[in-house]
Amino acid sequence: MAEALQNTPPMLPPDMARPAEEKAVSPWREAWRSFRKNKLAIVGLSIVAFFILLAIFAPLIAPYDYDAQKLPNKNLAPSAEHWFGTDEFGRDILTRIIYGARISLWVGFLSVAGSVVVGSALGIIAGYYGRWVDAVISRIFDILLAFPSILLAIAVVSVLGPSLKNALIAIAIINVPTFGRLLRSRVLSVKEEEYITAAKAIGMKDSRILLHHILPNSLAPIIVTGTLAVATAIIEAAALGFLGLGAQAPTPEWGKMLADSRNYIIEAPWTVLFPGLAIMLTVLGFNLMGDGLRDALDPRMKN
Amino acid sequence: MTQPLVKVENLKMHFPIKGGVLGKTVGAVKAVDGVSFFINKGETLGLVGESGCGKSTTGRALLRLLDPTDGKIFFEGRDITELSTGEMRKMRREMQMVFQDPFASLNPRHTVEKILEEPLIVHGVKDKAERKRRVKELLEVVGLNSWHAKRYPHQFSGGQRQRIGIARALAVNPKLIIADEPVSALDVSIQSQVLNLLQDLQKEYDLTYLFIAHDLGVVRHISDRVGVMYLGNIVELADSEELYDQPMHPYTQALLSAVPIPDVEHKKERVILQGDVPSPSNPPKGCPFHTRCPQAMDTCASVKPVLQEIQPGHYVACHLYE
Amino acid sequence: MFAYTIRRLASLVPVLLGMVFIVFMMIRAIPGNPAQLILGQQATERAVAALTKELGLDQPWHTQFWAYFTGLFKGDLGVSLKTNTPIAEEIWPYLAATIELSLAAMLIAVVIGVNAGIVSAWFQNSWFDYCAMVLALVGVSMPIFWLGLMEQYIVAIQWDLLPTTGRDNIRDSVDPVTHLYLIDTLLNGRFDQFIEVIKHLILPGIALGTIPMAIIARMTRSSMLEVMRSDYIRTARAKGMRMFWVVYKHSLKNALIPVVTVIGLQIGLLLGGAILTETIFGWPGIGSYIYEAISYRDYPVIQSGILVVAVIFVLINLAVDLLYAAIDPRIKYK
Amino acid sequence: MGSPVIEVKQLHTSFMTDDGEIPVVSGIDFHINPGEVLGIVGESGCGKSVTSLSVMGLVPSPNGKVRGEILFKGENLASASEKRMRQIRGNEIAMIFQEPMTSLNPVFTIGEQLIESLRIHRKWNKKQAMARAVEMLKLVGLPRAEELVKEYPHQLSGGMRQRVMIAMAMICDPTLLIADEPTTALDVTIQAQILELMKKLNKETDTAIMMITHDLGVVAEMCERVVVMYAGKIVEEGDVKTIFQNPKHPYTVGLIQSVPDMREKKERLYSIPGNVPKPGSVNYGCHFAPRCEHAMPQCISDTPALKAFENGQQVRCWLYEDGKGAEANDTAIS
Amino acid sequence: GCSEGGGKEGGSSKGGTMIYGRGGDSVALDPAVVTDGESFIVTEQIFENLVQYGKDNTEIEAGLAKKWEISEDGLTYTFHLEEGIKFHDGTDFNADAVVENFKRWSTSKDEAKFAYYPSMFGGFEGDEGHVIKEVKAVDKKTVEFTLTRPQAPFLKNIAMSPFAIASPKAFADGDKFAKNPVGTGPFKFKSWKPNDTIELTANEDYWKKGLPKLGGVKFKVIKDNAARLNAVTKGEIDLMDGLNPSDLGKVKDNNKLQVFERPSMNVGYFGFNTEKAPFDKKEVRQAISHLINKQELIDNFYAGTAEPAKNPMPPSIGGYNDAIQDYEYNVDKAKELLKKAGYEKGFKMDLWAMPVARPYMPDGQKVGEAIQASLKQVGIEAKIVTFEWGTYLEKVQAGEAPTFMLGWTGDNGDADNFLYTLLDKDTIGSNNYARYNNEEVHKLLIEAQQLSNEDERNELYKKAQEIIHEDAPWVPLVHSKPQLVGASSVKGFVPHPTGSQSFVDVSID
Ligand SMILES: Nc1ncnc2c1ncn2[C@@H]1O[C@H](COP(=O)(O)OP(=O)(O)OP(=O)(O)O)[C@@H](O)[C@H]1O
Ligand SMILES: Nc1ncnc2c1ncn2[C@@H]1O[C@H](COP(=O)(O)OP(=O)(O)OP(=O)(O)O)[C@@H](O)[C@H]1O
Ligand SMILES: [Mg+2]
Ligand SMILES: [Mg+2]
């Protein structure tokens, strides 16, 4: 009967009898394929890649030292020597923006990584154990989500003291419920999926189901949400920096650069313009990429 | 007669409904409300009924994927409702399931090889080469090629996916397969391929099937005996030939007459039922079918008829036959 | 519906309790003695000790918490350390300022966002769609503090079109009645001031409204696209209905359901974003009230301020939930 | 019988996708006479729904392209303006869809949705239209019609909703009713009710019906003539009796053979090997050739034409080009 | 026409209302209980003292008392009061009122509330160090103060804003008074919109005829410096303080604006915790003193509106030692000194930077950043640390900061208020943040407190400054001259070194 299914008539043109060559196309490959077709997503990826490269090779690319002061060179307008001008300490803004990419990406990735780990763990516990564990954890998420996020971050930083590290922790904390809820709902919904029933039906243990089925199938939404969360985290870090609650001098953090130059907006608008543009561009990059990933990874779009 | 492979006694599965200010249980969906039947070794029991009548729930309860509210399920004489979770897990290699939606029941992130390997791993086949060999064998048994092993479910057609589902069920050499509408999602031309496959496998491996479907033609084709469900109850259970030729329960009669026959010559008496199936959360008192029954009597509204053997092997739950 | 409302309210109780507790504990954890701050640099040690005692700050935390907690039930939000005024009395003008600003921002965001989303979905893949969605993406990525500064620099300073800061003209300030200036000016019969107040609202309103606007536009678009693919829209079209009505009647009401959630969530973002916007535009709102209280260690103000904002946020989300029922009859709350 | 209500000639519909232009319907011809019920059968994805949408002018633009002639009472709909199409839709040609669950807008009452066609095409006032709506609901056998118009779709069962859909389609007395798998989603007992109702309406109002289904039983029960589609092409056409008793195309034969019969138990079902091709994947010769037992080299290289027989039956198969047909057919059936 | 708007409301023939823009709101309007400048700037308009400072210096002039006598031993002060003065609430100002006021402060024992009194007069009644033995009304217009011991700056003390005379009837009301101040000053309290505006109107019955010239004053809070400047530029307000030094050039170019410079009575400094290694080594402190280029700091962060400081007190104050030679900016010398101290390779340290703007330090963070860069030249890695202002003060006070930035604005224009308050061993744990402990300096300062001869006192202070210079517990950075901006129509405004001044003579054209 296997033959019945495969009764390819002998005289078929060669391209009909070729299915054997079709390679395994994993869902990830498939996603990458559709991601690649999305122009905006590629723009986003390029922007992100660009900033990542800047961050990695900052010492090689940057024309000056990010903290080399030359007070007499205060607020010079953009020129051949200083493409983006200088700030009030006579430091090269371009250099500081290049180094700033390190800070922003670092905060973005690390804080999101933190939230993903903590949030996912809590979310899985809540979703898996249910009952009062779920009730308690979910209430904690509710409470955390009930605060406007910046406000919560400010409060956390006030407790811990202003510094880049603490800003990072604050941002990680405010994102925990996002991932917690995501994972919880993934666990709850994946639990209902037929293939999980199938896994149970073959006598699989819960732990294996969690590890081999639920987690891998939650990865895609985590990646999408994570990418978008990096974008928000970067903005939030910059906002904290802007309020003086984030990175401290002479760290070239973009938000802080903005705040420091605020008073010179009339006299030296470039000092405000470029850091802001850098923030926006990076965040845009992550958002574009996140959108593209969502389109590529969202199973609803697949047929 | 030897002992049946499966024996179900008064199986009940009620799902609580939460509501009210405090989210308390305010009622129950009586998805399965006291069902009894048995399946002999090597035979196919068909289960038909309209949507929501509790067919799938019965199937799942049988595998203890749901914990029955009440009732007993004997598998080879052992009451599996009393097994611990661990024991039940071991028991699962004896009984397997094939699902309606061939796509949803396959993990989209696993290759076919992984899907088929998993039951082997779970049931302790340690040797990797041995597992690979088994996978290849399984694929061939269900009419796929071994080069399909590296592919992902989305690269298959519906019929092929269903074959993978069947292969997975076969992987642990089960005695019983519960097939929950395995062909409903398939095209007619593919449906017949899968039905044939199931029949072939049954012969070859001496399998027992509980075959759930709503297509009466399919059920007749594949089943030795057929049970008709309505609102969580079996209203009639008989040999397939007998049930189709001489349906006794008014619901069965109406059901059979409602099916359009692909034959222009065929003329028949139509019994058209009025209204819809009542909600299982609020089933009618007495006979669950009395609200739509063309032959309803007074007693039907108050007394729930029990399933009785009216003729040898022909069980009906209806006051007309008392 | 009633039972549902009650149930939702009841489920808020632990959240609110948790919020009170967390805020309280967090504030206590902030290092620094408010007494020192109140008295300033020139104060002697003894003075600081005396004030600490007077403020009850030397009490154990649970005593302080209990006092605060029981006070809340009597509508007592505590007394500001800085102004020595009951917070319940002084918070309203700030709240009103923020409400006015948020409403302005929300109005801008909803009107522009929803319509841009609809038109983009209707003419999917048109140049309008592309422009609107690229703009929306830029909008979502906008650091609002930067946007605010740029607005100020370009519109207010370079072009001198609109005022840079504040809620009203300093020389001719509004006599507060409700503290919602748009209403007050009308109550006072001062239409010229009304216009002035609107002028002051535009820039901060845009700064604050941009992100929600972008998010709403995107959400509306994707929700509309999904709805417009649905069977019942095909049914409506099969009746020979004009596309305009298909879009604005049949699609919109359905598409709005997720959009309403997003709008609800955006309000939280607005309340947070208000801190930044208010700092930049010198807006005397709740955001700057709290922010200043933080630098002043005005414990009662910080904790009550954060609490009030969070409660408002929670209640708005409750309202949004209940609003669904009005839009979507499928949600039967019983 | 007079001239046909609708006559479709060489209809081609294709979609632009990421993989290029995919033909979904490739050159089909059929007609429906007044009062006639034409069945269109075929497996999933063969282009049945797209055909019906093409007739309605509802193929999603701009991706979908329709070519060919659709003559409705002599007027070519394929080239009619959108405005003209709106006048026809819901008025002269009405449609009911497969999914009664999703084809009604969940946020409007049954009444509101029912009267829309009347308001659009007849410009009736609300009251008048509502009265007619109630009348229609009674006509399709729904109880409590007066209350029903005030209820929302989710409050109705599937069967009731499908009746509402029928009432909605019939409300303007269309000349042609297109029913796209109207009973597929329903249980057999409910399906029987709906089919009975459609038969009744067809008799009473003399509306022509284009009945799309994949269930041969439904065809046998309802239709006078049948069109069998496979992969975007018509492979066989004829009146019901002929098709069931003397199918000629191997696909039709296989289709009829592979359905398990409720009346008698066969030892083994006939089955057509292989899978239904994805649209666009087979674009040479006879589309069925890869699965056909009788395939000849010619089948792969050249596309057969529809060959008409005296009894009105038409078949698209090389087997019948030179009289070999009868013999091949016998082997297939035996 | 900036002055329209206000004319009508003033309700008098007087000039218009002047709008004064500032960065923060007052805390309360009872001068006796507040400590912040934003409060004094308002109370200065409403209240008057027995004696007052000169217009632009801290010399003593007649106030509510037209003349006074001091006994030989310096223990008795007799004040003769002006007659016919009424408080804004209509009650009479007289000797009893003065007695009541001093009684209110001295008997309160509430250090949390009346913070200034005990710190200026050695405690409350009954306390050991309390200076004022008795205040007695000799008759309706004569008040006699008896001191327990001579206090050199006594007159300067009672001229301070906190010791303004209020209506006894009004403060008897208790807490309400702080929001409804009643004094004898040129302006009366009208209304207060918290965090927004405080409105005062001219006192029609003011005892100095023809004054005030303005019809009223409005204090408007505009937090952001740039926004405030923008408001003056646009004519929305008439006068503002807290100009960003960086904006000075722009203001000077604008002929519709004028700049006022407040004479300096402050010092901004970079201090060392002299108890903490390595800053317990004089060489290290001196080395760092050589590393800081004060002029560059002033050019960049004060827009030149400050003078470099070499002493812990400003030159305007009696006893200033101008003979001292400042440590010149010299990296090599610094290196040498460090080598001597054993820190050739530099070291790591925390640099505590001020989180808030103060007149003497408009942007502590940035100055800190600049110092950080300077230190790097000799391998000292400084990490900038910052806390909220209150915490900052508290922690610095507790000696937690190894190095820190701070400053001081004189209260009464006396050298004691700088040297003793900031650098005496008695004040370690309070304002001696450097925890500088020098027995010799202590002796000099205590001796000076007891002397009433100005010249002798000054000599002692000069001596002390020399020792302090050598020990270098701080790097004195600047004496800043805070800048104010007004519309060119503002006339008669003279900024006072203490930071608050009466607008009694101000007018708007
Ligand atoms: N987990 C559950 N919780 C609550 N109710 C349930 C649950 N599972 C099933 N039900 C209800 O039980 C009833 C029977 O469901 P079941 O799936 O067994 O029906 P079925 O006969 O398989 O129908 P179908 O033909 O649609 O598959 C239905 O009314 C269903 O809504
Ligand atoms: N908008 C579209 N864009 C691209 N392809 C489409 C579109 N609509 C339909 N198709 C394709 O056209 C083919 C025919 O679809 P159609 O809906 O007509 O099938 P059908 O015969 O009605 O099947 P079913 O029985 O499943 O309803 C399908 O393969 C489908 O994927
Ligand atoms: Mg089922
Ligand atoms: Mg279809």
PDB file of C-alpha atoms and ligand atoms in Angstrom, chain B residues 15 29 31 50-57 100 181 280, ligand 1:
ATOM      1  CA  PHE B  15     -16.465  19.336  33.780  1.00  0.00           C
ATOM      2  CA  VAL B  29     -20.897  20.063  31.789  1.00  0.00           C
ATOM      3  CA  ALA B  31     -19.874  15.568  28.794  1.00  0.00           C
ATOM      4  CA  GLU B  50     -23.303  14.592  16.768  1.00  0.00           C
ATOM      5  CA  SER B  51     -20.813  17.213  17.727  1.00  0.00           C
ATOM      6  CA  GLY B  52     -20.401  17.696  21.450  1.00  0.00           C
ATOM      7  CA  CYS B  53     -22.097  14.457  22.459  1.00  0.00           C
ATOM      8  CA  GLY B  54     -19.037  13.291  24.341  1.00  0.00           C
ATOM      9  CA  LYS B  55     -17.243  10.996  21.949  1.00  0.00           C
ATOM     10  CA  SER B  56     -13.814  12.514  22.352  1.00  0.00           C
ATOM     11  CA  THR B  57     -14.239  12.835  26.077  1.00  0.00           C
ATOM     12  CA  GLN B 100      -8.498  14.308  14.492  1.00  0.00           C
ATOM     13  CA  GLU B 181     -12.056  11.210  14.087  1.00  0.00           C
ATOM     14  CA  PRO B 280     -24.732  19.139  28.104  1.00  0.00           C
TER      15      PRO B 280
HETATM   16  N1  LIG F   1     -11.992  20.398  29.237  1.00  0.00           N
HETATM   17  C1  LIG F   1     -13.310  20.656  29.131  1.00  0.00           C
HETATM   18  N2  LIG F   1     -13.890  21.542  29.979  1.00  0.00           N
HETATM   19  C2  LIG F   1     -15.207  21.810  29.885  1.00  0.00           C
HETATM   20  N3  LIG F   1     -16.029  21.273  28.989  1.00  0.00           N
HETATM   21  C3  LIG F   1     -15.525  20.376  28.105  1.00  0.00           C
HETATM   22  C4  LIG F   1     -14.126  20.036  28.138  1.00  0.00           C
HETATM   23  N4  LIG F   1     -13.899  19.148  27.142  1.00  0.00           N
HETATM   24  C5  LIG F   1     -15.089  18.952  26.524  1.00  0.00           C
HETATM   25  N5  LIG F   1     -16.071  19.669  27.117  1.00  0.00           N
HETATM   26  C6  LIG F   1     -17.484  19.685  26.741  1.00  0.00           C
HETATM   27  O1  LIG F   1     -17.959  18.394  26.785  1.00  0.00           O
HETATM   28  C7  LIG F   1     -18.867  18.156  25.730  1.00  0.00           C
HETATM   29  C8  LIG F   1     -18.436  16.937  24.949  1.00  0.00           C
HETATM   30  O2  LIG F   1     -17.200  17.214  24.299  1.00  0.00           O
HETATM   31  P1  LIG F   1     -16.483  16.188  23.312  1.00  0.00           P
HETATM   32  O3  LIG F   1     -15.262  16.858  22.808  1.00  0.00           O
HETATM   33  O4  LIG F   1     -16.318  14.904  24.007  1.00  0.00           O
HETATM   34  O5  LIG F   1     -17.522  16.031  22.143  1.00  0.00           O
HETATM   35  P2  LIG F   1     -17.378  15.246  20.782  1.00  0.00           P
HETATM   36  O6  LIG F   1     -18.466  14.323  20.749  1.00  0.00           O
HETATM   37  O7  LIG F   1     -16.020  14.737  20.634  1.00  0.00           O
HETATM   38  O8  LIG F   1     -17.659  16.394  19.729  1.00  0.00           O
HETATM   39  P3  LIG F   1     -16.957  16.687  18.340  1.00  0.00           P
HETATM   40  O9  LIG F   1     -17.639  15.866  17.347  1.00  0.00           O
HETATM   41  O10 LIG F   1     -17.236  18.147  18.145  1.00  0.00           O
HETATM   42  O11 LIG F   1     -15.518  16.399  18.480  1.00  0.00           O
HETATM   43  C9  LIG F   1     -18.922  19.385  24.887  1.00  0.00           C
HETATM   44  O12 LIG F   1     -20.078  20.134  25.221  1.00  0.00           O
HETATM   45  C10 LIG F   1     -17.698  20.158  25.309  1.00  0.00           C
HETATM   46  O13 LIG F   1     -17.970  21.529  25.269  1.00  0.00           O
END
